[in-house]
Amino acid sequence: MEKPPAVLPIKLEPSNLRPIAYRILSKKHGLNIKSDALKTLSEHIGHKFGIEWRSAKSQLFLEDVAKLWKEQERGLFLSSEGLEEILREIQTLEIKALKSITDQGQVSANSLIQKDIVKALDLGIAIETSTNVPSTRSSSISVSKSLDWREYFKVINAFNQQIFEYDHIRKQYTLAKNQESKISFSSVDSNISLFPQRYHIVKDRIMRNEDFQANNFNPLSSITINEKHTITLVKNLLGRDNQHFLLFGMLVLVDGEWYLQDSSDKIRLDFSDVEPASGSYYTDGNLVLCEGVYLLGEFACSNIYHPDPEKRSETLEANNNLDFLGIHQNSRIDRELHNKLNVLEKELNHKILILGNNCFLDDIKVLDGLKKLFQGVSEEHELPIAIVFNGSFSSSPKHSAEYKTLFDNLASLLEDYPLIVNNVHLIFIPGMNDLWQTSVWPKQNIPRLFGSRLNRLIKNITWASNPTRLVYLSQELVFMRDDIGSRFKRNNINFKSEDNATKISNELNNNIDKIEALPPRISEARKLVKTILDQGHLSPFTKRLKPIIWKLDHIFCLSPLPHVLVLADSSTASFEVTYKGCKCLNPGNLIQRRRLNFIEYNFSTRKSEIKESYF
């Protein structure tokens, strides 16, 4: 290998580095760099990269600086003193990595820093990589032998999930100091912080969208952001009549009048001429963007729409790959381990069965359908690793003794299928008719006492909460049994405007959109999924519509989006919809006449199939 060319240091002016630093440090990572820190950074990059200070390598270096700064929680402002410490740490890491390369004579294929150390320091060390990098096949074999998938298969109860608090000043999550009080009902402080937490999480997500990022860092730039993409606080509207604004806040119904409430104040909304974006529900408690004109203490809304969600990878990157579920040993997601888990997923080809809603064990049809299903599963070449049962498990509330008998009958049925009993993990998610359930969310798991016979029979069984989360290797699945579709329909705002209705009707007649031409069940499913994921919350309602335990609001938060969201909704037809990389599934009702409905999800291919079993 030839010796790499030497790097000739240059004197880099801070004004030249400013646009790149803004794009990476401020726009992408939400950090602000002080003038003295920018000068320090310019000197270092000019010396380290020379005339290649604009190259991809120097930009990767800035990425490393930003990530290390955020990982050490040094705050939002990069100071010269703190930056010098970060640069020394990076230099120390490079020297250690270089020594490791010299000792071992090999380079890790996953390390960008190690690849560039030799050239950056101009040491001219020849490294042979072709004989030391294992093939994909041998790597896969080593992964399957070194990792046990069972250690990364977990059902996380809502009451056991880690509690994180969002600091909107520092724009980062912190682990709550008090983790023990989450089982008890919440304090007044939890109630007070509930709305601000939701508001700031979604608002900061909006501000990461390129359409809302003002290009005000570079004074030489002539590009200015469109005014309609600048969010204005309600308190700043005073005295600015007849001007156009974009507001963001929560829809609130007070004495029959609609208001928009943000972190500063609330204002009455005039919906007489509004044109809502199609394909979404609008209910009390939704966080929305409103365009319109401020006039005489009211806001005449012309457009209203939900904020766009962001992909899971983007949210994780913005939060420095924080491990929200506590699966990894430290608080961050280990990328190397994550890649190994991805490889293992493809090797194992595991699948899970998600049964339809309302598994009424007091209905003879349900028992007949389950018998046919268990028989078919037992005859398959590869068993599913888990079967999810969605409640309610009783068609009506019952006495405790009678309720226990229902699960005893299920145990009697399963005794004839030893392959399922010994090899399949059974998960039970409660519904409204199950014992110990109240109108407050989340729902407690069914007490193990009622399934004592099942507990003795089944090798692996989980009585889950509602909602609950399941982690399989690198994937996250969220399950919620709730008729949320009917709640949206009942409380959806009826925007009454004859002029708008006529205009929309004419547009549809003249130019029918392909989405509108879809069957109603598909359009309804997309509308439901879009509203929930846009809100980033499993319960985007006020406490009046859906009361929740204040302390546990975080477990309803869909930030980042899961890989799979199972909305077990009996008021909506079965569907499979993918939005922003999140696969949303609804198995529908379990029994329809003599047909049992369920969904089969393959972890390896990440594909699902809605299936039917006739009996």
Coordinates of C-alpha atoms in Angstrom, one line a residue:
M1 CA 0.0 0.0 0.0
E2 CA 1.3 3.4 -1.0
K3 CA 2.0 6.0 1.7
P4 CA -0.8 8.5 1.8
P5 CA -0.1 12.1 0.9
A6 CA 0.8 14.5 3.8
V7 CA -1.8 17.0 5.0
L8 CA -0.7 20.6 4.6
P9 CA -2.2 22.7 7.4
I10 CA -4.0 25.9 6.4
K11 CA -5.3 29.0 8.2
L12 CA -9.1 28.5 8.1
E13 CA -11.2 31.6 8.8
P14 CA -14.2 31.1 11.1
S15 CA -16.5 32.8 8.5
N16 CA -15.6 30.1 6.0
L17 CA -16.4 27.2 8.3
R18 CA -19.6 28.9 9.6
P19 CA -22.1 27.5 7.0
I20 CA -20.9 23.9 7.4
A21 CA -20.8 24.2 11.2
Y22 CA -24.4 25.6 11.2
R23 CA -25.7 22.8 8.9
I24 CA -24.2 20.0 11.0
L25 CA -24.1 21.3 14.6
S26 CA -27.1 23.6 14.7
K27 CA -29.5 22.4 12.0
K28 CA -29.0 18.7 12.5
H29 CA -28.0 18.4 16.2
G30 CA -29.7 21.5 17.7
L31 CA -26.5 22.9 19.1
N32 CA -25.3 26.6 19.1
I33 CA -21.7 27.4 18.7
K34 CA -20.2 30.5 20.3
S35 CA -17.7 32.7 18.3
D36 CA -14.7 31.7 20.4
A37 CA -15.6 28.0 20.0
L38 CA -16.0 28.5 16.2
K39 CA -12.5 30.0 16.1
T40 CA -11.1 27.1 18.0
L41 CA -12.8 24.6 15.7
S42 CA -11.6 26.4 12.6
E43 CA -8.0 26.3 13.8
H44 CA -8.3 22.6 14.5
I45 CA -10.0 21.6 11.3
G46 CA -7.6 23.8 9.2
H47 CA -4.6 22.0 10.8
K48 CA -6.2 18.5 10.6
F49 CA -7.7 18.5 7.1
G50 CA -5.9 21.3 5.3
I51 CA -7.4 22.2 1.9
E52 CA -9.8 19.3 2.4
W53 CA -11.7 21.1 5.2
R54 CA -14.9 20.8 3.1
S55 CA -14.6 17.1 2.5
A56 CA -16.9 14.4 3.8
K57 CA -14.2 13.4 6.3
S58 CA -14.2 16.8 7.9
Q59 CA -18.0 16.7 8.1
L60 CA -17.9 13.3 9.7
F61 CA -15.5 14.8 12.2
L62 CA -18.0 17.5 13.0
E63 CA -20.6 14.8 13.5
D64 CA -18.4 13.1 16.0
V65 CA -17.9 16.3 17.9
A66 CA -21.6 17.0 18.1
K67 CA -22.5 13.4 19.2
L68 CA -19.8 13.4 21.9
W69 CA -20.9 16.8 23.1
K70 CA -24.5 15.7 23.4
E71 CA -23.5 12.3 24.9
Q72 CA -21.7 14.1 27.7
E73 CA -24.7 16.4 28.2
R74 CA -22.7 19.6 28.0
G75 CA -25.7 21.8 27.1
L76 CA -26.8 23.6 24.0
F77 CA -24.0 26.1 23.6
L78 CA -20.5 25.0 22.5
S79 CA -17.9 27.0 24.4
S80 CA -14.2 27.2 23.5
E81 CA -13.1 25.5 26.8
G82 CA -15.5 22.6 26.4
L83 CA -14.7 22.2 22.7
E84 CA -11.0 21.9 23.5
E85 CA -11.7 19.1 26.0
I86 CA -13.8 17.3 23.3
L87 CA -11.0 17.6 20.7
R88 CA -8.5 16.2 23.2
E89 CA -10.7 13.3 23.9
I90 CA -11.1 12.5 20.1
Q91 CA -7.4 12.8 19.6
T92 CA -6.8 10.3 22.5
L93 CA -9.3 7.9 21.0
E94 CA -7.6 8.1 17.6
I95 CA -4.2 7.4 19.2
K96 CA -5.6 4.4 21.1
A97 CA -7.3 3.1 17.9
L98 CA -4.0 3.6 16.0
K99 CA -2.1 1.6 18.5
S100 CA -4.7 -1.1 18.3
I101 CA -4.3 -1.2 14.5
T102 CA -0.5 -1.3 14.8
D103 CA -0.7 -4.2 17.3
Q104 CA -3.3 -6.3 15.5
G105 CA -2.5 -5.4 11.9
Q106 CA -6.2 -5.0 11.0
V107 CA -8.9 -2.4 10.6
S108 CA -12.5 -2.7 11.8
A109 CA -14.8 -2.5 8.8
N110 CA -17.3 -0.5 10.9
S111 CA -15.0 2.2 12.1
L112 CA -14.6 5.3 10.0
I113 CA -12.2 6.9 12.5
Q114 CA -9.8 4.0 12.4
K115 CA -9.8 4.0 8.6
D116 CA -8.7 7.6 8.5
I117 CA -6.2 7.8 11.3
V118 CA -3.3 6.7 9.2
K119 CA -3.9 9.3 6.6
A120 CA -4.8 12.1 9.0
L121 CA -1.6 11.6 11.0
D122 CA 0.6 10.9 8.0
L123 CA 2.2 7.8 9.5
G124 CA 2.1 5.8 6.2
I125 CA 1.4 2.4 7.9
A126 CA 0.4 -0.3 5.4
I127 CA -2.6 -2.3 6.6
E128 CA -3.8 -5.5 4.9
T129 CA -7.6 -5.9 5.4
S130 CA -8.6 -8.5 2.8
T131 CA -7.3 -11.5 4.8
N132 CA -8.6 -10.2 8.2
V133 CA -12.2 -9.2 7.4
P134 CA -14.5 -12.3 7.8
S135 CA -17.0 -13.1 5.1
T136 CA -20.7 -12.4 5.6
R137 CA -21.5 -16.0 6.0
S138 CA -18.9 -16.7 8.7
S139 CA -20.0 -13.6 10.4
S140 CA -23.6 -14.7 10.4
I141 CA -22.6 -18.1 11.8
S142 CA -20.7 -16.4 14.7
V143 CA -23.6 -14.2 15.4
S144 CA -26.1 -17.0 15.7
K145 CA -23.7 -18.9 18.0
S146 CA -22.9 -15.9 20.2
L147 CA -26.4 -14.5 20.7
D148 CA -29.5 -16.2 22.1
W149 CA -32.6 -14.6 20.7
R150 CA -34.5 -15.4 23.9
E151 CA -32.4 -12.9 25.7
Y152 CA -33.7 -10.2 23.4
F153 CA -37.4 -11.2 23.4
K154 CA -39.2 -9.2 26.1
V155 CA -42.7 -8.2 26.8
I156 CA -42.6 -4.8 28.6
N157 CA -45.5 -4.0 30.8
A158 CA -46.8 -0.4 30.8
F159 CA -46.2 -0.2 34.5
N160 CA -42.6 -1.4 34.3
Q161 CA -41.5 0.8 31.4
Q162 CA -38.8 3.4 32.2
I163 CA -40.0 6.9 32.8
F164 CA -38.3 9.7 30.8
E165 CA -38.9 13.4 31.2
Y166 CA -38.4 15.7 28.3
D167 CA -36.4 18.9 28.8
H168 CA -37.4 21.3 26.1
I169 CA -34.7 23.8 27.0
R170 CA -31.9 21.3 26.4
K171 CA -34.0 19.4 23.9
Q172 CA -33.2 16.0 25.3
Y173 CA -34.7 13.3 27.5
T174 CA -33.6 12.5 31.0
L175 CA -34.4 9.5 33.1
A176 CA -36.8 10.5 35.8
K177 CA -35.4 10.3 39.3
N178 CA -38.5 8.9 40.8
Q179 CA -39.2 5.5 39.1
E180 CA -41.0 3.9 42.0
S181 CA -44.1 6.0 42.1
K182 CA -45.3 5.1 38.6
I183 CA -47.6 2.3 39.9
S184 CA -49.5 4.7 42.2
F185 CA -51.8 7.4 41.0
S186 CA -50.0 10.5 39.9
S187 CA -49.4 13.8 41.7
V188 CA -50.6 17.2 40.8
D189 CA -47.2 18.0 39.3
S190 CA -47.6 15.1 36.8
N191 CA -51.0 16.5 35.8
I192 CA -49.5 20.0 35.3
S193 CA -46.6 18.7 33.1
L194 CA -48.7 16.4 31.0
F195 CA -49.7 18.9 28.3
P196 CA -46.3 20.8 28.1
Q197 CA -44.5 17.5 27.7
R198 CA -46.7 16.5 24.7
Y199 CA -46.5 20.0 23.3
H200 CA -42.8 20.4 23.3
I201 CA -42.0 16.9 22.1
V202 CA -44.1 17.4 19.0
K203 CA -43.0 21.0 18.5
D204 CA -39.3 20.1 18.6
R205 CA -40.1 17.4 16.1
I206 CA -41.7 20.0 13.8
M207 CA -38.7 22.3 14.2
R208 CA -36.4 19.5 13.0
N209 CA -38.4 19.4 9.7
E210 CA -36.4 21.3 7.0
D211 CA -39.5 23.4 6.1
F212 CA -39.4 25.0 9.6
Q213 CA -35.6 25.6 9.9
A214 CA -34.7 29.3 9.5
N215 CA -31.4 29.9 7.6
N216 CA -30.4 32.7 9.9
F217 CA -27.0 31.4 11.0
N218 CA -25.0 32.5 7.9
P219 CA -25.2 36.3 7.6
L220 CA -24.0 36.1 3.9
S221 CA -27.0 33.9 2.9
S222 CA -29.7 35.6 0.9
I223 CA -32.2 32.8 1.4
T224 CA -35.0 33.5 3.9
I225 CA -37.6 31.1 5.2
N226 CA -41.2 31.5 4.1
E227 CA -43.3 33.3 6.6
K228 CA -46.0 30.7 6.6
H229 CA -43.5 28.2 8.0
T230 CA -42.6 30.4 11.0
I231 CA -44.6 29.3 14.1
T232 CA -45.9 32.3 16.2
L233 CA -46.8 32.0 19.9
V234 CA -50.4 33.1 20.8
K235 CA -49.1 35.8 23.2
N236 CA -47.3 37.5 20.3
L237 CA -50.5 38.1 18.3
L238 CA -51.6 41.0 20.4
G239 CA -51.8 44.3 18.4
R240 CA -51.1 42.6 15.1
D241 CA -54.6 42.6 13.5
N242 CA -55.1 41.6 9.9
Q243 CA -51.8 39.7 9.6
H244 CA -51.3 36.2 8.5
F245 CA -49.8 33.7 11.0
L246 CA -49.0 30.0 11.6
L247 CA -49.9 28.7 15.1
F248 CA -49.2 25.4 16.7
G249 CA -51.1 24.1 19.8
M250 CA -53.7 21.9 21.2
L251 CA -57.4 22.0 20.1
V252 CA -59.5 22.5 23.2
L253 CA -63.3 22.7 23.5
V254 CA -64.5 25.2 26.1
D255 CA -68.3 25.9 26.5
G256 CA -69.0 24.9 22.9
E257 CA -66.2 27.1 21.5
W258 CA -63.0 25.9 20.0
Y259 CA -59.6 27.3 21.2
L260 CA -56.0 26.7 20.3
Q261 CA -53.7 26.5 23.4
D262 CA -49.9 26.7 23.2
S263 CA -47.2 27.1 25.8
S264 CA -48.0 30.9 26.2
D265 CA -51.8 31.4 26.0
K266 CA -54.9 30.3 24.2
I267 CA -57.1 31.9 21.5
R268 CA -60.5 31.4 20.1
L269 CA -60.7 29.8 16.7
D270 CA -63.1 30.8 13.9
F271 CA -63.7 27.8 11.7
S272 CA -66.3 29.4 9.4
D273 CA -64.0 29.5 6.4
V274 CA -61.5 26.8 7.3
E275 CA -60.3 24.1 4.8
P276 CA -59.0 21.1 6.9
A277 CA -56.4 18.9 5.3
S278 CA -58.2 15.7 4.2
G279 CA -57.3 12.2 5.4
S280 CA -57.2 13.0 9.2
Y281 CA -59.5 13.3 12.2
Y282 CA -59.6 16.5 14.3
T283 CA -60.7 16.0 17.9
D284 CA -60.4 17.7 21.3
G285 CA -56.8 17.3 22.5
N286 CA -55.1 17.0 19.1
L287 CA -51.9 19.0 18.4
V288 CA -52.4 20.9 15.1
L289 CA -51.0 23.6 12.9
C290 CA -53.4 26.4 12.0
E291 CA -52.9 29.0 9.3
G292 CA -55.0 32.1 9.3
V293 CA -55.4 35.8 10.2
Y294 CA -55.6 37.4 13.6
L295 CA -58.6 39.8 13.9
L296 CA -60.2 41.4 17.0
G297 CA -58.9 38.8 19.5
E298 CA -59.9 35.8 17.4
F299 CA -58.0 33.7 14.9
A300 CA -59.8 33.2 11.6
C301 CA -58.4 29.8 10.6
S302 CA -58.1 29.2 6.8
N303 CA -56.1 25.9 7.0
I304 CA -55.7 23.3 9.7
Y305 CA -53.5 20.2 9.5
H306 CA -51.6 17.7 11.6
P307 CA -47.8 18.0 12.0
D308 CA -45.8 15.5 9.9
P309 CA -44.2 12.6 11.8
E310 CA -40.6 11.6 11.3
K311 CA -39.0 8.2 10.7
R312 CA -37.8 6.2 13.6
S313 CA -34.1 6.5 12.6
E314 CA -34.4 10.3 12.5
T315 CA -35.9 10.5 16.0
L316 CA -33.2 8.2 17.4
E317 CA -30.5 10.2 15.8
A318 CA -31.9 13.5 17.2
N319 CA -31.9 11.9 20.6
N320 CA -28.5 10.4 20.4
N321 CA -29.7 6.9 20.0
L322 CA -31.3 6.9 23.5
D323 CA -32.5 3.4 24.6
F324 CA -36.0 4.3 25.8
L325 CA -37.0 0.7 26.8
G326 CA -33.8 -0.1 28.7
I327 CA -32.9 -3.1 26.7
H328 CA -29.2 -2.4 26.3
Q329 CA -26.7 -2.4 29.1
N330 CA -26.1 1.4 28.9
S331 CA -28.5 4.1 28.1
R332 CA -27.6 4.2 24.4
I333 CA -28.4 1.8 21.6
D334 CA -25.2 -0.2 20.8
R335 CA -25.0 0.1 17.0
E336 CA -22.6 -2.9 16.7
L337 CA -25.0 -5.1 18.7
H338 CA -28.0 -3.6 16.8
N339 CA -26.4 -4.7 13.5
K340 CA -25.7 -8.2 14.9
L341 CA -29.4 -8.5 16.0
N342 CA -30.4 -7.5 12.5
V343 CA -28.4 -10.3 11.0
L344 CA -29.8 -12.8 13.5
E345 CA -33.4 -11.8 12.6
K346 CA -32.8 -12.8 9.0
E347 CA -31.3 -16.1 10.0
L348 CA -34.0 -17.3 12.4
N349 CA -37.1 -16.6 10.2
H350 CA -39.4 -16.4 13.3
K351 CA -43.0 -15.3 13.2
I352 CA -45.8 -14.3 15.6
L353 CA -49.5 -14.8 15.4
I354 CA -51.8 -11.9 16.4
L355 CA -55.4 -13.0 17.0
G356 CA -58.4 -10.9 16.3
N357 CA -60.2 -8.8 19.0
N358 CA -62.8 -10.0 21.5
C359 CA -61.6 -13.5 22.2
F360 CA -64.8 -14.4 24.1
L361 CA -64.0 -17.6 25.9
D362 CA -67.6 -17.9 26.9
D363 CA -68.6 -18.3 23.3
I364 CA -68.6 -21.8 21.8
K365 CA -67.8 -20.5 18.4
V366 CA -64.5 -18.9 19.8
L367 CA -63.5 -22.2 21.3
D368 CA -64.2 -24.1 18.1
G369 CA -62.2 -21.6 16.1
L370 CA -59.3 -21.7 18.5
K371 CA -59.3 -25.5 18.3
K372 CA -59.1 -25.4 14.6
L373 CA -56.3 -22.8 14.8
F374 CA -54.2 -24.8 17.3
Q375 CA -54.5 -27.9 15.2
G376 CA -53.3 -26.1 12.1
V377 CA -50.4 -24.4 14.0
S378 CA -49.3 -27.8 15.5
E379 CA -49.1 -29.3 12.0
E380 CA -46.9 -26.5 10.6
H381 CA -43.3 -27.2 9.9
E382 CA -42.2 -24.1 11.9
L383 CA -44.1 -23.0 15.0
P384 CA -44.6 -19.3 15.8
I385 CA -42.6 -18.1 18.7
A386 CA -45.6 -16.3 20.2
I387 CA -49.4 -16.0 19.9
V388 CA -51.1 -12.8 21.1
F389 CA -54.7 -13.0 22.4
N390 CA -56.6 -9.8 22.4
G391 CA -59.5 -9.3 24.9
S392 CA -62.0 -8.9 26.1
F393 CA -62.1 -12.6 27.1
S394 CA -65.7 -12.4 28.4
S395 CA -68.6 -11.1 26.4
S396 CA -69.9 -9.4 29.5
P397 CA -68.6 -8.7 33.0
K398 CA -68.7 -11.8 35.2
H399 CA -68.2 -12.9 38.8
S400 CA -64.6 -13.8 39.6
A401 CA -65.2 -17.5 39.9
E402 CA -67.0 -17.7 36.6
Y403 CA -64.4 -15.6 35.0
K404 CA -61.6 -18.0 36.2
T405 CA -63.5 -20.9 34.6
L406 CA -63.1 -19.3 31.2
F407 CA -59.3 -19.6 31.3
D408 CA -59.6 -23.1 32.8
N409 CA -61.5 -24.1 29.7
L410 CA -58.8 -22.7 27.5
A411 CA -56.2 -24.7 29.4
S412 CA -58.3 -27.9 28.9
L413 CA -58.3 -27.1 25.1
L414 CA -54.5 -26.5 25.0
E415 CA -53.7 -29.8 26.8
D416 CA -54.2 -31.6 23.5
Y417 CA -51.5 -29.5 21.8
P418 CA -48.2 -30.2 23.6
L419 CA -46.1 -28.5 20.8
I420 CA -47.8 -25.2 21.5
V421 CA -47.7 -25.7 25.3
N422 CA -44.0 -26.3 25.4
N423 CA -42.7 -24.1 22.6
V424 CA -45.0 -21.1 22.0
H425 CA -45.1 -18.0 24.2
L426 CA -48.7 -17.0 24.9
I427 CA -49.5 -13.3 25.5
F428 CA -52.9 -12.1 26.9
I429 CA -53.9 -8.4 26.5
P430 CA -57.0 -7.4 28.4
G431 CA -60.1 -5.6 27.1
M432 CA -62.9 -3.6 28.8
N433 CA -64.9 -6.5 30.0
D434 CA -62.0 -8.2 31.8
L435 CA -61.9 -8.1 35.6
W436 CA -60.2 -5.3 37.5
Q437 CA -60.4 -2.9 34.6
T438 CA -61.5 0.8 34.9
S439 CA -62.0 3.6 32.5
V440 CA -58.6 4.9 33.3
W441 CA -55.6 4.0 31.0
P442 CA -53.3 2.2 30.9
K443 CA -55.1 -1.1 31.8
Q444 CA -53.7 -3.4 34.4
N445 CA -52.8 -6.9 33.3
I446 CA -55.2 -9.7 34.2
P447 CA -54.2 -11.1 37.7
R448 CA -52.4 -14.4 37.4
L449 CA -54.8 -15.9 39.9
F450 CA -57.4 -16.2 37.2
G451 CA -55.1 -18.1 34.9
S452 CA -53.5 -20.3 37.5
R453 CA -54.2 -23.5 35.5
L454 CA -52.7 -21.9 32.4
N455 CA -49.7 -20.8 34.3
R456 CA -49.0 -24.4 35.3
L457 CA -49.6 -25.7 31.8
I458 CA -47.9 -23.2 29.6
K459 CA -44.1 -23.0 29.7
N460 CA -44.0 -19.3 28.6
I461 CA -47.0 -17.1 29.4
T462 CA -47.3 -13.3 29.9
W463 CA -50.3 -11.5 31.3
A464 CA -49.7 -8.1 29.6
S465 CA -51.0 -4.6 30.3
N466 CA -52.9 -2.6 27.7
P467 CA -51.1 -1.1 25.9
T468 CA -47.9 -3.1 26.0
R469 CA -44.6 -3.3 24.1
L470 CA -42.8 -6.3 22.8
V471 CA -39.1 -6.3 21.8
Y472 CA -37.7 -8.9 19.5
L473 CA -34.0 -8.5 18.7
S474 CA -33.8 -5.1 17.0
Q475 CA -37.5 -4.6 16.5
E476 CA -40.1 -2.9 18.7
L477 CA -43.8 -3.7 18.5
V478 CA -46.6 -1.8 20.3
F479 CA -49.9 -3.5 21.1
M480 CA -53.1 -1.6 22.1
R481 CA -56.6 -3.1 22.5
D482 CA -58.9 -0.1 22.1
D483 CA -61.8 0.9 19.9
I484 CA -60.0 4.1 19.1
G485 CA -61.5 4.4 15.6
S486 CA -65.0 4.8 17.0
R487 CA -63.8 7.4 19.5
F488 CA -62.3 9.5 16.7
K489 CA -65.6 9.3 14.7
R490 CA -67.7 10.3 17.7
N491 CA -65.6 13.3 18.5
N492 CA -64.4 14.5 15.1
I493 CA -65.0 18.2 14.5
N494 CA -67.7 18.9 11.9
F495 CA -66.4 21.8 10.0
K496 CA -69.6 23.4 8.7
S497 CA -69.0 25.7 5.7
E498 CA -71.3 25.5 2.8
D499 CA -68.9 27.4 0.5
N500 CA -66.1 25.0 1.3
A501 CA -68.3 22.0 1.0
T502 CA -69.4 23.1 -2.5
K503 CA -65.8 23.8 -3.5
I504 CA -64.5 20.5 -2.3
S505 CA -67.4 18.7 -4.0
N506 CA -66.6 20.4 -7.3
E507 CA -63.0 19.5 -7.0
L508 CA -63.8 15.9 -6.4
N509 CA -66.1 15.7 -9.4
N510 CA -63.6 17.3 -11.7
N511 CA -60.5 15.6 -10.5
I512 CA -61.0 12.4 -8.4
D513 CA -57.9 11.7 -6.5
K514 CA -56.7 8.1 -6.5
I515 CA -56.7 7.9 -2.7
E516 CA -60.3 9.0 -2.5
A517 CA -61.2 6.3 -5.1
L518 CA -60.0 3.6 -2.7
P519 CA -62.6 1.4 -0.9
P520 CA -64.0 3.1 2.2
R521 CA -62.4 0.6 4.6
I522 CA -58.9 1.3 3.2
S523 CA -59.5 5.1 3.3
E524 CA -60.8 4.8 6.9
A525 CA -57.8 2.7 7.9
R526 CA -55.3 5.2 6.4
K527 CA -57.1 8.1 8.1
L528 CA -56.9 6.4 11.5
V529 CA -53.2 5.5 11.1
K530 CA -52.2 8.9 9.8
T531 CA -53.9 10.7 12.7
I532 CA -52.3 8.6 15.4
L533 CA -48.8 8.7 13.9
D534 CA -49.0 12.4 13.1
Q535 CA -49.9 13.0 16.8
G536 CA -47.2 10.6 18.0
H537 CA -49.4 9.4 20.7
L538 CA -51.7 6.4 21.4
S539 CA -54.3 8.6 23.2
P540 CA -54.3 12.1 21.5
F541 CA -57.3 13.2 23.4
T542 CA -58.1 15.4 26.4
K543 CA -58.6 13.8 29.8
R544 CA -62.3 14.4 29.3
L545 CA -62.5 12.0 26.4
K546 CA -60.0 9.4 27.6
P547 CA -58.7 9.7 31.2
I548 CA -55.2 8.4 31.8
I549 CA -52.8 8.0 34.7
W550 CA -51.0 11.3 34.6
K551 CA -47.6 9.8 35.6
L552 CA -47.8 7.2 32.8
D553 CA -48.5 9.5 29.8
H554 CA -45.1 8.7 28.5
I555 CA -46.0 5.1 27.7
F556 CA -48.5 6.3 25.1
C557 CA -45.9 8.3 23.3
L558 CA -44.9 7.0 19.9
S559 CA -41.5 8.8 19.8
P560 CA -39.6 7.1 18.1
L561 CA -42.2 5.3 16.0
P562 CA -42.2 1.5 16.6
H563 CA -41.4 -0.9 13.8
V564 CA -44.9 -2.4 14.2
L565 CA -48.1 -0.8 15.8
V566 CA -50.9 -3.2 16.4
L567 CA -54.2 -1.3 16.8
A568 CA -56.6 -4.0 17.9
D569 CA -59.8 -2.1 17.1
S570 CA -63.1 -3.9 16.8
S571 CA -64.8 -0.8 15.5
T572 CA -62.6 -0.8 12.4
A573 CA -62.2 -3.4 9.7
S574 CA -58.9 -5.4 9.6
F575 CA -56.1 -3.5 7.8
E576 CA -52.4 -3.3 7.1
V577 CA -51.0 0.2 6.5
T578 CA -47.4 1.3 6.4
Y579 CA -46.8 5.0 7.1
K580 CA -43.4 6.6 7.7
G581 CA -41.8 3.2 7.9
C582 CA -44.2 2.1 10.7
K583 CA -46.3 -1.0 9.9
C584 CA -49.7 -0.6 11.4
L585 CA -51.9 -3.7 11.8
N586 CA -55.5 -4.4 12.9
P587 CA -56.6 -8.1 13.0
G588 CA -60.3 -7.1 13.2
N589 CA -62.8 -9.1 15.2
L590 CA -61.7 -12.7 16.0
I591 CA -64.9 -14.4 14.9
Q592 CA -67.1 -13.5 12.0
R593 CA -69.7 -16.2 11.4
R594 CA -67.6 -19.5 11.1
R595 CA -64.3 -17.7 10.3
L596 CA -61.5 -17.0 12.7
N597 CA -59.3 -13.9 11.8
F598 CA -55.7 -13.4 12.7
I599 CA -52.4 -11.8 11.4
E600 CA -49.1 -13.6 10.8
Y601 CA -46.1 -11.3 11.1
N602 CA -42.7 -12.5 10.0
F603 CA -39.8 -10.9 11.9
S604 CA -37.2 -11.8 9.3
T605 CA -38.9 -10.3 6.2
R606 CA -40.9 -7.7 8.3
K607 CA -44.0 -8.6 6.3
S608 CA -47.4 -9.4 7.5
E609 CA -50.4 -11.3 6.2
I610 CA -54.0 -11.2 7.2
K611 CA -55.2 -14.8 7.4
E612 CA -58.5 -16.6 7.9
S613 CA -59.3 -20.0 9.4
Y614 CA -62.7 -21.6 8.6
F615 CA -64.2 -24.0 11.1

